[in-house]
mmCIF file of C-alpha atoms in Angstrom:
data_model
loop_
_atom_site.group_PDB
_atom_site.id
_atom_site.type_symbol
_atom_site.label_atom_id
_atom_site.label_comp_id
_atom_site.label_asym_id
_atom_site.label_seq_id
_atom_site.Cartn_x
_atom_site.Cartn_y
_atom_site.Cartn_z
ATOM 1 C CA UNK R 146 67.310 100.063 72.047
ATOM 2 C CA UNK R 147 68.909 96.779 71.224
ATOM 3 C CA UNK R 148 72.377 96.071 72.248
ATOM 4 C CA UNK R 149 74.879 97.570 69.915
ATOM 5 C CA UNK R 150 77.118 95.967 67.488
ATOM 6 C CA UNK R 151 80.050 94.082 69.225
ATOM 7 C CA UNK R 152 83.357 94.308 67.696
ATOM 8 C CA UNK R 153 85.321 91.086 67.106
ATOM 9 C CA UNK R 154 89.207 91.119 67.507
ATOM 10 C CA UNK R 155 89.456 93.859 70.050
ATOM 11 C CA UNK R 156 93.115 94.351 71.321
ATOM 12 C CA UNK R 157 93.780 92.926 74.692
ATOM 13 C CA UNK R 158 96.703 94.105 76.877
ATOM 14 C CA UNK R 159 99.640 91.657 76.833
ATOM 15 C CA UNK R 160 102.878 91.312 78.646
ATOM 16 C CA UNK R 161 105.606 91.729 76.206
ATOM 17 C CA UNK R 162 109.639 91.908 76.776
ATOM 18 C CA UNK R 163 111.464 93.642 74.021
ATOM 19 C CA UNK R 164 115.020 94.347 73.341
ATOM 20 C CA UNK R 165 116.647 97.796 72.756
ATOM 21 C CA UNK R 166 115.188 98.129 69.303
ATOM 22 C CA UNK R 167 111.613 97.484 70.272
ATOM 23 C CA UNK R 168 111.611 93.989 68.927
ATOM 24 C CA UNK R 169 109.495 91.441 71.032
ATOM 25 C CA UNK R 170 111.448 88.758 72.712
ATOM 26 C CA UNK R 171 108.878 87.257 75.040
ATOM 27 C CA UNK R 172 105.028 87.328 74.851
ATOM 28 C CA UNK R 173 103.023 86.536 78.014
ATOM 29 C CA UNK R 174 105.974 84.619 79.479
ATOM 30 C CA UNK R 175 106.508 82.706 76.211
ATOM 31 C CA UNK R 176 109.894 83.170 74.350
ATOM 32 C CA UNK R 177 109.599 84.381 70.792
ATOM 33 C CA UNK R 178 111.218 81.938 68.588
ATOM 34 C CA UNK R 179 110.906 83.839 65.222
ATOM 35 C CA UNK R 180 109.535 87.024 63.827
ATOM 36 C CA UNK R 181 107.516 86.400 60.800
ATOM 37 C CA UNK R 182 106.489 89.962 59.899
ATOM 38 C CA UNK R 183 106.410 93.480 61.206
ATOM 39 C CA UNK R 184 104.450 96.478 59.803
ATOM 40 C CA UNK R 185 103.403 99.958 60.985
ATOM 41 C CA UNK R 186 99.914 101.542 60.946
ATOM 42 C CA UNK R 187 99.187 105.049 61.110
ATOM 43 C CA UNK R 188 95.581 106.239 60.898
ATOM 44 C CA UNK R 189 93.224 108.962 62.013
ATOM 45 C CA UNK R 190 96.121 111.386 62.226
ATOM 46 C CA UNK R 191 93.690 114.093 61.219
ATOM 47 C CA UNK R 192 91.536 113.600 64.294
ATOM 48 C CA UNK R 193 92.316 114.294 68.124
ATOM 49 C CA UNK R 194 92.921 110.686 68.605
ATOM 50 C CA UNK R 195 95.540 109.550 65.997
ATOM 51 C CA UNK R 196 96.274 105.744 65.835
ATOM 52 C CA UNK R 197 99.785 104.639 65.586
ATOM 53 C CA UNK R 198 100.805 101.042 66.008
ATOM 54 C CA UNK R 199 103.757 98.879 65.273
ATOM 55 C CA UNK R 200 102.538 95.191 64.588
ATOM 56 C CA UNK R 201 104.738 92.032 65.153
ATOM 57 C CA UNK R 202 103.663 88.617 64.023
ATOM 58 C CA UNK R 203 105.900 86.299 65.935
ATOM 59 C CA UNK R 204 106.180 82.449 66.664
ATOM 60 C CA UNK R 205 106.885 81.555 70.225
ATOM 61 C CA UNK R 206 109.119 78.531 70.917
ATOM 62 C CA UNK R 207 106.023 76.573 71.907
ATOM 63 C CA UNK R 208 104.753 76.903 68.296
ATOM 64 C CA UNK R 209 102.095 79.467 68.804
ATOM 65 C CA UNK R 210 101.484 82.227 66.258
ATOM 66 C CA UNK R 211 100.818 85.534 67.996
ATOM 67 C CA UNK R 212 100.128 88.960 66.597
ATOM 68 C CA UNK R 213 101.056 91.632 69.045
ATOM 69 C CA UNK R 214 101.504 95.546 68.629
ATOM 70 C CA UNK R 215 103.011 98.369 70.437
ATOM 71 C CA UNK R 216 100.722 101.393 70.683
ATOM 72 C CA UNK R 217 103.255 104.138 69.867
ATOM 73 C CA UNK R 218 101.107 106.959 71.383
ATOM 74 C CA UNK R 219 100.542 105.452 74.857
ATOM 75 C CA UNK R 220 103.555 103.050 74.747
ATOM 76 C CA UNK R 221 101.723 99.883 75.610
ATOM 77 C CA UNK R 222 101.526 96.466 74.332
ATOM 78 C CA UNK R 223 98.579 94.739 73.048
ATOM 79 C CA UNK R 224 97.759 91.229 71.681
ATOM 80 C CA UNK R 225 95.421 90.881 68.783
ATOM 81 C CA UNK R 226 94.113 88.220 66.571
ATOM 82 C CA UNK P 255 14.081 111.420 123.803
ATOM 83 C CA UNK P 256 10.569 111.040 123.926
ATOM 84 C CA UNK P 257 8.185 113.937 123.012
ATOM 85 C CA UNK P 258 4.538 114.195 123.567
ATOM 86 C CA UNK P 259 2.528 113.931 120.411
ATOM 87 C CA UNK P 260 0.995 117.140 119.469
ATOM 88 C CA UNK P 261 -1.844 117.734 117.107
ATOM 89 C CA UNK P 262 0.504 118.774 114.235
ATOM 90 C CA UNK P 263 2.963 116.148 114.820
ATOM 91 C CA UNK P 264 1.316 113.146 112.702
ATOM 92 C CA UNK P 265 1.008 115.518 109.749
ATOM 93 C CA UNK P 266 4.725 116.410 109.995
ATOM 94 C CA UNK P 267 5.619 112.681 110.317
ATOM 95 C CA UNK P 268 3.702 112.024 107.133
ATOM 96 C CA UNK P 269 5.662 114.901 105.166
ATOM 97 C CA UNK P 270 8.939 113.235 106.343
ATOM 98 C CA UNK P 271 7.904 109.912 105.328
ATOM 99 C CA UNK P 272 6.689 111.307 101.997
ATOM 100 C CA UNK P 273 10.131 112.821 101.653
ATOM 101 C CA UNK P 274 11.830 109.620 102.445
ATOM 102 C CA UNK P 275 9.713 107.863 99.890
ATOM 103 C CA UNK P 276 10.778 110.452 97.245
ATOM 104 C CA UNK P 277 14.416 110.222 98.241
ATOM 105 C CA UNK P 278 15.285 107.114 96.217
ATOM 106 C CA UNK P 279 13.586 108.663 93.276
ATOM 107 C CA UNK P 280 15.559 111.818 93.467
ATOM 108 C CA UNK P 281 18.799 109.815 93.979
ATOM 109 C CA UNK P 282 17.814 107.779 91.040
ATOM 110 C CA UNK P 283 17.352 110.937 88.885
ATOM 111 C CA UNK P 284 20.794 112.062 90.192
ATOM 112 C CA UNK P 285 22.448 108.890 89.039
ATOM 113 C CA UNK P 286 20.855 109.026 85.753
ATOM 114 C CA UNK P 287 22.101 112.586 85.267
ATOM 115 C CA UNK P 288 25.372 112.788 83.082
ATOM 116 C CA UNK P 289 28.374 112.772 85.303
ATOM 117 C CA UNK P 290 31.363 113.310 83.112
ATOM 118 C CA UNK P 291 31.641 116.861 81.286
ATOM 119 C CA UNK P 292 32.210 115.278 77.918
ATOM 120 C CA UNK P 293 31.205 117.690 75.238
ATOM 121 C CA UNK P 294 29.194 116.395 72.319
ATOM 122 C CA UNK P 295 31.884 117.543 69.758
ATOM 123 C CA UNK P 296 34.672 120.024 68.964
ATOM 124 C CA UNK P 297 32.238 123.025 68.745
ATOM 125 C CA UNK P 298 30.721 121.992 71.949
ATOM 126 C CA UNK P 299 34.200 121.675 73.481
ATOM 127 C CA UNK P 300 35.188 125.204 72.283
ATOM 128 C CA UNK P 301 32.106 126.635 73.694
ATOM 129 C CA UNK P 302 32.759 124.864 77.087
ATOM 130 C CA UNK P 303 36.331 126.289 76.813
ATOM 131 C CA UNK P 304 35.006 129.794 76.168
ATOM 132 C CA UNK P 305 32.700 129.407 79.292
ATOM 133 C CA UNK P 306 35.597 128.155 81.454
ATOM 134 C CA UNK P 307 37.671 131.181 80.490
ATOM 135 C CA UNK P 308 34.868 133.577 81.066
ATOM 136 C CA UNK P 309 34.432 132.542 84.624
ATOM 137 C CA UNK P 310 38.096 132.017 85.414
ATOM 138 C CA UNK P 311 38.628 130.852 88.878
ATOM 139 C CA UNK P 312 35.180 129.404 89.130
ATOM 140 C CA UNK P 313 34.940 125.733 88.718
ATOM 141 C CA UNK P 314 33.117 124.507 85.680
ATOM 142 C CA UNK P 315 30.104 122.388 86.114
ATOM 143 C CA UNK P 316 31.196 118.780 86.034
ATOM 144 C CA UNK P 317 27.785 117.463 84.618
ATOM 145 C CA UNK P 318 27.483 119.908 81.742
ATOM 146 C CA UNK P 319 27.068 118.548 78.163
ATOM 147 C CA UNK P 320 27.327 121.162 75.526
ATOM 148 C CA UNK P 321 24.128 120.863 73.392
ATOM 149 C CA UNK P 322 22.033 123.169 71.293
ATOM 150 C CA UNK P 323 20.669 125.181 74.492
ATOM 151 C CA UNK P 324 24.323 125.643 75.871
ATOM 152 C CA UNK P 325 25.575 126.699 72.523
ATOM 153 C CA UNK P 326 22.666 129.174 71.921
ATOM 154 C CA UNK P 327 24.021 132.188 73.502
ATOM 155 C CA UNK P 328 27.581 131.761 72.044
ATOM 156 C CA UNK P 329 28.341 134.026 68.829
ATOM 157 C CA UNK P 330 28.754 132.497 65.353
ATOM 158 C CA UNK P 331 32.350 133.537 65.300
ATOM 159 C CA UNK P 332 32.863 130.111 66.959
ATOM 160 C CA UNK P 333 32.328 128.635 63.519
ATOM 161 C CA UNK P 334 35.653 130.225 62.446
ATOM 162 C CA UNK P 335 37.343 127.216 64.252
ATOM 163 C CA UNK P 336 36.246 124.763 61.600
ATOM 164 C CA UNK P 337 37.821 125.298 58.113
ATOM 165 C CA UNK P 338 34.616 124.437 56.307
ATOM 166 C CA UNK P 339 32.476 127.056 58.151
ATOM 167 C CA UNK P 340 35.029 129.930 58.669
ATOM 168 C CA UNK P 341 33.900 131.787 55.680
ATOM 169 C CA UNK P 342 30.238 131.808 56.617
ATOM 170 C CA UNK P 343 30.852 133.820 59.851
ATOM 171 C CA UNK P 344 30.990 137.084 58.088
ATOM 172 C CA UNK P 345 27.710 136.626 55.826
ATOM 173 C CA UNK P 346 25.920 135.349 58.929
ATOM 174 C CA UNK P 347 26.790 138.456 60.956
ATOM 175 C CA UNK P 348 25.938 140.783 57.962
ATOM 176 C CA UNK P 349 22.466 139.154 57.911
ATOM 177 C CA UNK P 350 21.906 139.610 61.513
ATOM 178 C CA UNK P 351 22.579 136.227 62.643
ATOM 179 C CA UNK P 352 24.746 136.873 65.693
ATOM 180 C CA UNK P 353 24.505 133.703 67.901
ATOM 181 C CA UNK P 354 24.389 130.102 67.381
ATOM 182 C CA UNK P 355 20.855 129.846 68.750
ATOM 183 C CA UNK P 356 19.631 132.349 65.928
ATOM 184 C CA UNK P 357 21.305 129.975 63.349
ATOM 185 C CA UNK P 358 19.768 126.902 64.946
ATOM 186 C CA UNK P 359 16.363 128.426 64.795
ATOM 187 C CA UNK P 360 16.520 128.989 61.027
ATOM 188 C CA UNK P 361 14.713 126.400 58.828
ATOM 189 C CA UNK P 362 17.218 123.837 57.689
ATOM 190 C CA UNK P 363 16.074 124.012 54.040
ATOM 191 C CA UNK P 364 16.609 127.816 53.818
ATOM 192 C CA UNK P 365 20.205 127.541 55.225
ATOM 193 C CA UNK P 366 20.798 124.809 52.735
ATOM 194 C CA UNK P 367 19.484 127.002 49.739
ATOM 195 C CA UNK P 368 21.488 130.046 50.876
ATOM 196 C CA UNK P 369 24.731 128.540 51.983
ATOM 197 C CA UNK P 370 24.870 125.032 50.567
ATOM 198 C CA UNK P 371 26.738 122.179 52.273
ATOM 199 C CA UNK P 372 28.855 124.438 54.571
ATOM 200 C CA UNK P 373 25.669 126.035 55.692
ATOM 201 C CA UNK P 374 24.201 122.662 56.553
ATOM 202 C CA UNK P 375 27.315 121.809 58.622
ATOM 203 C CA UNK P 376 27.080 124.979 60.417
ATOM 204 C CA UNK P 377 23.383 124.605 61.116
ATOM 205 C CA UNK P 378 24.385 121.078 62.491
ATOM 206 C CA UNK P 379 27.161 122.455 64.700
ATOM 207 C CA UNK P 380 24.719 125.232 65.908
ATOM 208 C CA UNK P 381 22.263 122.450 67.115
ATOM 209 C CA UNK P 382 25.002 120.605 69.102
ATOM 210 C CA UNK P 383 25.400 117.839 66.362
ATOM 211 C CA UNK P 384 29.106 117.345 65.774
ATOM 212 C CA UNK P 385 31.460 114.568 65.249
ATOM 213 C CA UNK P 386 32.545 112.880 68.521
ATOM 214 C CA UNK P 387 35.897 113.905 70.043
ATOM 215 C CA UNK P 388 38.493 111.343 69.412
ATOM 216 C CA UNK P 389 41.628 111.132 71.664
ATOM 217 C CA UNK P 390 45.107 111.395 69.866
ATOM 218 C CA UNK P 391 46.896 108.229 69.553
ATOM 219 C CA UNK P 392 50.356 108.411 71.408
ATOM 220 C CA UNK P 393 53.167 108.071 69.063
ATOM 221 C CA UNK P 394 55.300 105.123 69.074
ATOM 222 C CA UNK P 395 59.135 105.817 68.879
ATOM 223 C CA UNK P 396 61.457 103.120 67.266
ATOM 224 C CA UNK P 397 64.897 104.352 66.717
ATOM 225 C CA UNK P 398 68.311 102.835 66.202
ATOM 226 C CA UNK P 399 71.511 104.934 66.152
ATOM 227 C CA UNK P 400 75.213 104.066 65.449
ATOM 228 C CA UNK P 401 78.212 105.978 66.294
ATOM 229 C CA UNK P 402 80.830 105.952 63.664
ATOM 230 C CA UNK P 403 84.126 106.912 65.366
ATOM 231 C CA UNK P 404 85.907 106.739 62.000
ATOM 232 C CA UNK P 405 83.691 109.523 60.458
ATOM 233 C CA UNK P 406 82.112 107.181 58.135
ATOM 234 C CA UNK P 407 81.449 107.853 54.376
ATOM 235 C CA UNK P 408 81.198 105.915 51.183
ATOM 236 C CA UNK P 409 81.232 102.058 51.550
ATOM 237 C CA UNK P 410 81.605 102.108 55.164
ATOM 238 C CA UNK P 411 78.511 104.209 55.637
ATOM 239 C CA UNK P 412 76.591 101.852 53.561
ATOM 240 C CA UNK P 413 77.630 98.791 55.801
ATOM 241 C CA UNK P 414 76.609 100.925 58.847
ATOM 242 C CA UNK P 415 73.286 101.468 57.336
ATOM 243 C CA UNK P 416 72.923 97.754 56.711
ATOM 244 C CA UNK P 417 73.612 97.180 60.456
ATOM 245 C CA UNK P 418 71.003 99.783 61.344
ATOM 246 C CA UNK P 419 68.378 98.277 59.228
ATOM 247 C CA UNK P 420 69.126 94.783 60.634
ATOM 248 C CA UNK P 421 68.875 96.143 64.242
ATOM 249 C CA UNK P 422 65.682 97.983 63.473
ATOM 250 C CA UNK P 423 63.996 94.894 61.939
ATOM 251 C CA UNK P 424 65.214 92.819 64.872
ATOM 252 C CA UNK P 425 63.428 95.097 67.509
ATOM 253 C CA UNK P 426 60.724 93.249 69.474
ATOM 254 C CA UNK P 427 58.627 96.353 69.388
ATOM 255 C CA UNK P 428 58.022 95.997 65.686
ATOM 256 C CA UNK P 429 55.760 93.045 66.373
ATOM 257 C CA UNK P 430 56.106 91.561 62.772
ATOM 258 C CA UNK P 431 54.877 94.857 61.304
ATOM 259 C CA UNK P 432 56.149 96.210 58.153
ATOM 260 C CA UNK P 433 57.603 99.753 57.781
ATOM 261 C CA UNK P 434 55.897 102.333 55.685
ATOM 262 C CA UNK P 435 58.067 105.421 56.261
ATOM 263 C CA UNK P 436 61.368 105.799 58.009
ATOM 264 C CA UNK P 437 63.720 108.759 58.704
ATOM 265 C CA UNK P 438 67.288 108.619 57.932
ATOM 266 C CA UNK P 439 69.246 111.263 60.020
ATOM 267 C CA UNK P 440 73.012 111.825 60.645
ATOM 268 C CA UNK P 441 75.143 114.104 62.726
ATOM 269 C CA UNK P 442 77.854 115.561 60.732
ATOM 270 C CA UNK P 443 81.522 115.596 61.673
ATOM 271 C CA UNK P 444 81.617 119.335 60.650
ATOM 272 C CA UNK P 445 78.907 120.103 62.822
ATOM 273 C CA UNK P 446 75.109 120.196 61.975
ATOM 274 C CA UNK P 447 72.619 117.540 61.178
ATOM 275 C CA UNK P 448 71.067 116.106 58.118
ATOM 276 C CA UNK P 449 67.728 114.424 57.814
ATOM 277 C CA UNK P 450 65.877 112.550 55.118
ATOM 278 C CA UNK P 451 62.397 111.244 55.234
ATOM 279 C CA UNK P 452 61.865 108.049 53.025
ATOM 280 C CA UNK P 453 58.552 106.790 52.230
ATOM 281 C CA UNK P 454 58.690 103.289 50.619
ATOM 282 C CA UNK P 455 56.597 102.506 47.640
ATOM 283 C CA UNK P 456 55.128 99.618 49.491
ATOM 284 C CA UNK P 457 55.173 98.782 53.125
ATOM 285 C CA UNK P 458 58.188 96.222 53.549
ATOM 286 C CA UNK P 459 60.114 94.380 56.090
ATOM 287 C CA UNK P 460 62.691 93.216 53.730
ATOM 288 C CA UNK P 461 66.173 94.283 54.980
ATOM 289 C CA UNK P 462 67.696 93.939 51.547
ATOM 290 C CA UNK P 463 65.240 96.193 49.710
ATOM 291 C CA UNK P 464 65.382 98.710 52.548
ATOM 292 C CA UNK P 465 69.131 98.872 52.202
ATOM 293 C CA UNK P 466 68.696 99.540 48.678
ATOM 294 C CA UNK P 467 66.215 102.283 49.050
ATOM 295 C CA UNK P 468 68.126 103.998 51.806
ATOM 296 C CA UNK P 469 71.385 103.388 50.259
ATOM 297 C CA UNK P 470 70.693 105.769 47.568
ATOM 298 C CA UNK P 471 69.603 108.565 50.082
ATOM 299 C CA UNK P 472 73.042 108.108 51.697
ATOM 300 C CA UNK P 473 74.631 109.657 48.570
ATOM 301 C CA UNK P 474 72.935 112.926 49.407
ATOM 302 C CA UNK P 475 74.879 113.158 52.639
ATOM 303 C CA UNK P 476 76.773 116.495 52.499
ATOM 304 C CA UNK P 477 79.719 115.553 54.706
ATOM 305 C CA UNK P 478 81.193 112.600 56.549
ATOM 306 C CA UNK P 479 78.819 111.574 59.528
ATOM 307 C CA UNK P 480 79.679 110.592 63.114
ATOM 308 C CA UNK P 481 76.405 109.333 64.173
ATOM 309 C CA UNK P 482 73.776 107.704 61.803
ATOM 310 C CA UNK P 483 70.265 107.262 63.032
ATOM 311 C CA UNK P 484 67.249 105.378 61.629
ATOM 312 C CA UNK P 485 63.820 106.108 62.848
ATOM 313 C CA UNK P 486 60.454 104.466 61.953
ATOM 314 C CA UNK P 487 57.975 107.140 61.263
ATOM 315 C CA UNK P 488 54.950 105.064 60.201
ATOM 316 C CA UNK P 489 54.314 101.242 60.387
ATOM 317 C CA UNK P 490 52.467 99.326 57.645
ATOM 318 C CA UNK P 491 50.282 96.094 58.189
ATOM 319 C CA UNK P 492 51.865 93.037 59.590
ATOM 320 C CA UNK P 493 54.310 91.157 57.344
ATOM 321 C CA UNK P 494 52.750 88.483 55.453
ATOM 322 C CA UNK P 495 55.858 86.421 55.045
ATOM 323 C CA UNK P 496 56.020 86.960 51.268
ATOM 324 C CA UNK P 497 55.520 83.187 50.606
ATOM 325 C CA UNK P 498 56.103 81.731 47.060
ATOM 326 C CA UNK P 499 53.026 80.465 45.129
ATOM 327 C CA UNK P 500 54.561 77.021 45.252
ATOM 328 C CA UNK P 501 55.857 76.257 48.651
ATOM 329 C CA UNK P 502 58.989 74.064 48.242
ATOM 330 C CA UNK P 503 59.831 73.590 51.843
ATOM 331 C CA UNK P 504 62.251 76.506 52.159
ATOM 332 C CA UNK P 505 59.537 78.792 53.741
ATOM 333 C CA UNK P 506 58.713 75.929 56.211
ATOM 334 C CA UNK P 507 62.498 75.789 57.135
ATOM 335 C CA UNK P 508 62.660 79.540 57.314
ATOM 336 C CA UNK P 509 59.701 79.588 59.741
ATOM 337 C CA UNK P 510 61.309 76.931 61.892
ATOM 338 C CA UNK P 511 64.639 78.888 61.872
ATOM 339 C CA UNK P 512 62.893 82.039 62.810
ATOM 340 C CA UNK P 513 60.972 80.287 65.601
ATOM 341 C CA UNK P 514 64.347 78.774 66.866
ATOM 342 C CA UNK P 515 65.767 82.083 67.004
ATOM 343 C CA UNK P 516 62.854 83.615 68.788
ATOM 344 C CA UNK P 517 63.078 80.792 71.443
ATOM 345 C CA UNK P 518 66.783 81.313 71.754
ATOM 346 C CA UNK P 519 66.423 84.984 72.386
ATOM 347 C CA UNK P 520 63.602 84.430 74.727
ATOM 348 C CA UNK P 521 65.833 81.971 76.697
ATOM 349 C CA UNK P 522 69.177 83.655 76.600
ATOM 350 C CA UNK P 523 68.538 87.347 75.778
ATOM 351 C CA UNK P 524 68.986 89.452 72.736
ATOM 352 C CA UNK P 525 72.589 88.247 72.313
ATOM 353 C CA UNK P 526 71.517 84.740 71.715
ATOM 354 C CA UNK P 527 71.599 84.779 67.882
ATOM 355 C CA UNK P 528 74.118 86.947 66.183
ATOM 356 C CA UNK P 529 75.870 87.164 62.971
ATOM 357 C CA UNK P 530 79.077 88.571 61.702
ATOM 358 C CA UNK P 531 78.685 91.496 59.569
ATOM 359 C CA UNK P 532 81.568 93.061 57.580
ATOM 360 C CA UNK P 533 81.915 96.640 58.100
ATOM 361 C CA UNK P 534 85.069 97.525 56.554
ATOM 362 C CA UNK P 535 86.780 94.262 55.413
ATOM 363 C CA UNK P 536 89.748 95.922 53.926
ATOM 364 C CA UNK P 537 90.587 97.996 56.888
ATOM 365 C CA UNK P 538 94.260 97.902 58.222
ATOM 366 C CA UNK P 539 92.900 97.907 61.793
ATOM 367 C CA UNK P 540 91.647 94.514 62.605
ATOM 368 C CA UNK P 541 88.924 95.504 65.057
ATOM 369 C CA UNK P 542 87.253 97.735 62.428
ATOM 370 C CA UNK P 543 86.610 94.880 59.914
ATOM 371 C CA UNK P 544 83.782 92.978 61.301
ATOM 372 C CA UNK P 545 81.042 93.173 64.017
ATOM 373 C CA UNK P 546 78.496 91.103 65.745
ATOM 374 C CA UNK P 547 75.067 92.073 65.096
ATOM 375 C CA UNK P 548 71.461 90.529 65.696
ATOM 376 C CA UNK P 549 70.701 87.724 63.279
ATOM 377 C CA UNK P 550 67.735 88.149 61.226
ATOM 378 C CA UNK P 551 66.521 84.800 59.631
ATOM 379 C CA UNK P 552 64.447 86.864 56.985
ATOM 380 C CA UNK P 553 67.589 88.838 55.748
ATOM 381 C CA UNK P 554 69.599 85.918 54.559
#
């Protein structure tokens, strides 16, 4: 059998520091300069493995545009592009 | 040890010498005898099988070939094994023709007059004249499957089907052949399976046309699927390339591209040439939108 399809933009674990409200303040050691957007995704709630993510699109002080999300089920941060 | 010659000794030596002279001839006859027990046809094979069953435990003679003489003592009921002659067994038995030997002894013309073409076939079989045994060709399994963790249906399922078709056409084992019949199967979320056999109107290797034909069948799926599977059931002749009557160079470019992809895959493995395929472009979850799949130059 040929190799299966490979997904693009798989989430990768990220080191994110956040404040008391869960807003990211630093991503992989870089300070967040501005928050551009935030949105919530809830999907597959009808299955055994529901998906709940809080996304943040941020700009770090060095000018990088980064999208990170907090996996609300397992309470971990991921980076995704 | 030396022995004194006795009056009868020369005669004995002569007999031994004669036996030695005869030996190569005997050996030659043995070598010429059939060694493998290959029966002449299906009826012969059936007769040998019956023989083997009758003397269970005893080893069947290796050099036996079932011909008219071997078949002679067997009952005409053996003819029931062939659909064409099965109906003749009863009339044969009613007429007192109990064995194949008795049938073979009848004049061919008389058998033809009374029983027609099936009678002639039965007569041939009784005389050991049968079509040769042909080995069964082993089946070739070419299958691709795709797990759908999001319980695919609708447009997403159509894209998954497109991906399966691409992967099936990219398989090296296809060896450029077209596909004549495929089986589209799915494992359903609610349990159970679904299966649909699709025979193409003409053998094809065009991914777009296959997607169009198979896409219509996907509409028959009774419930969302968690696994989609596509299996080749029968191959067609090798792909001719579907060249246009007036070649404008595009075919040559395609050919060069195909060869380049082939060489790249030979050098760097099957992941050497991939294309981005949109699975669910409007999905809110980014990793579900696109996947990388084998690049098929013919499917552009």
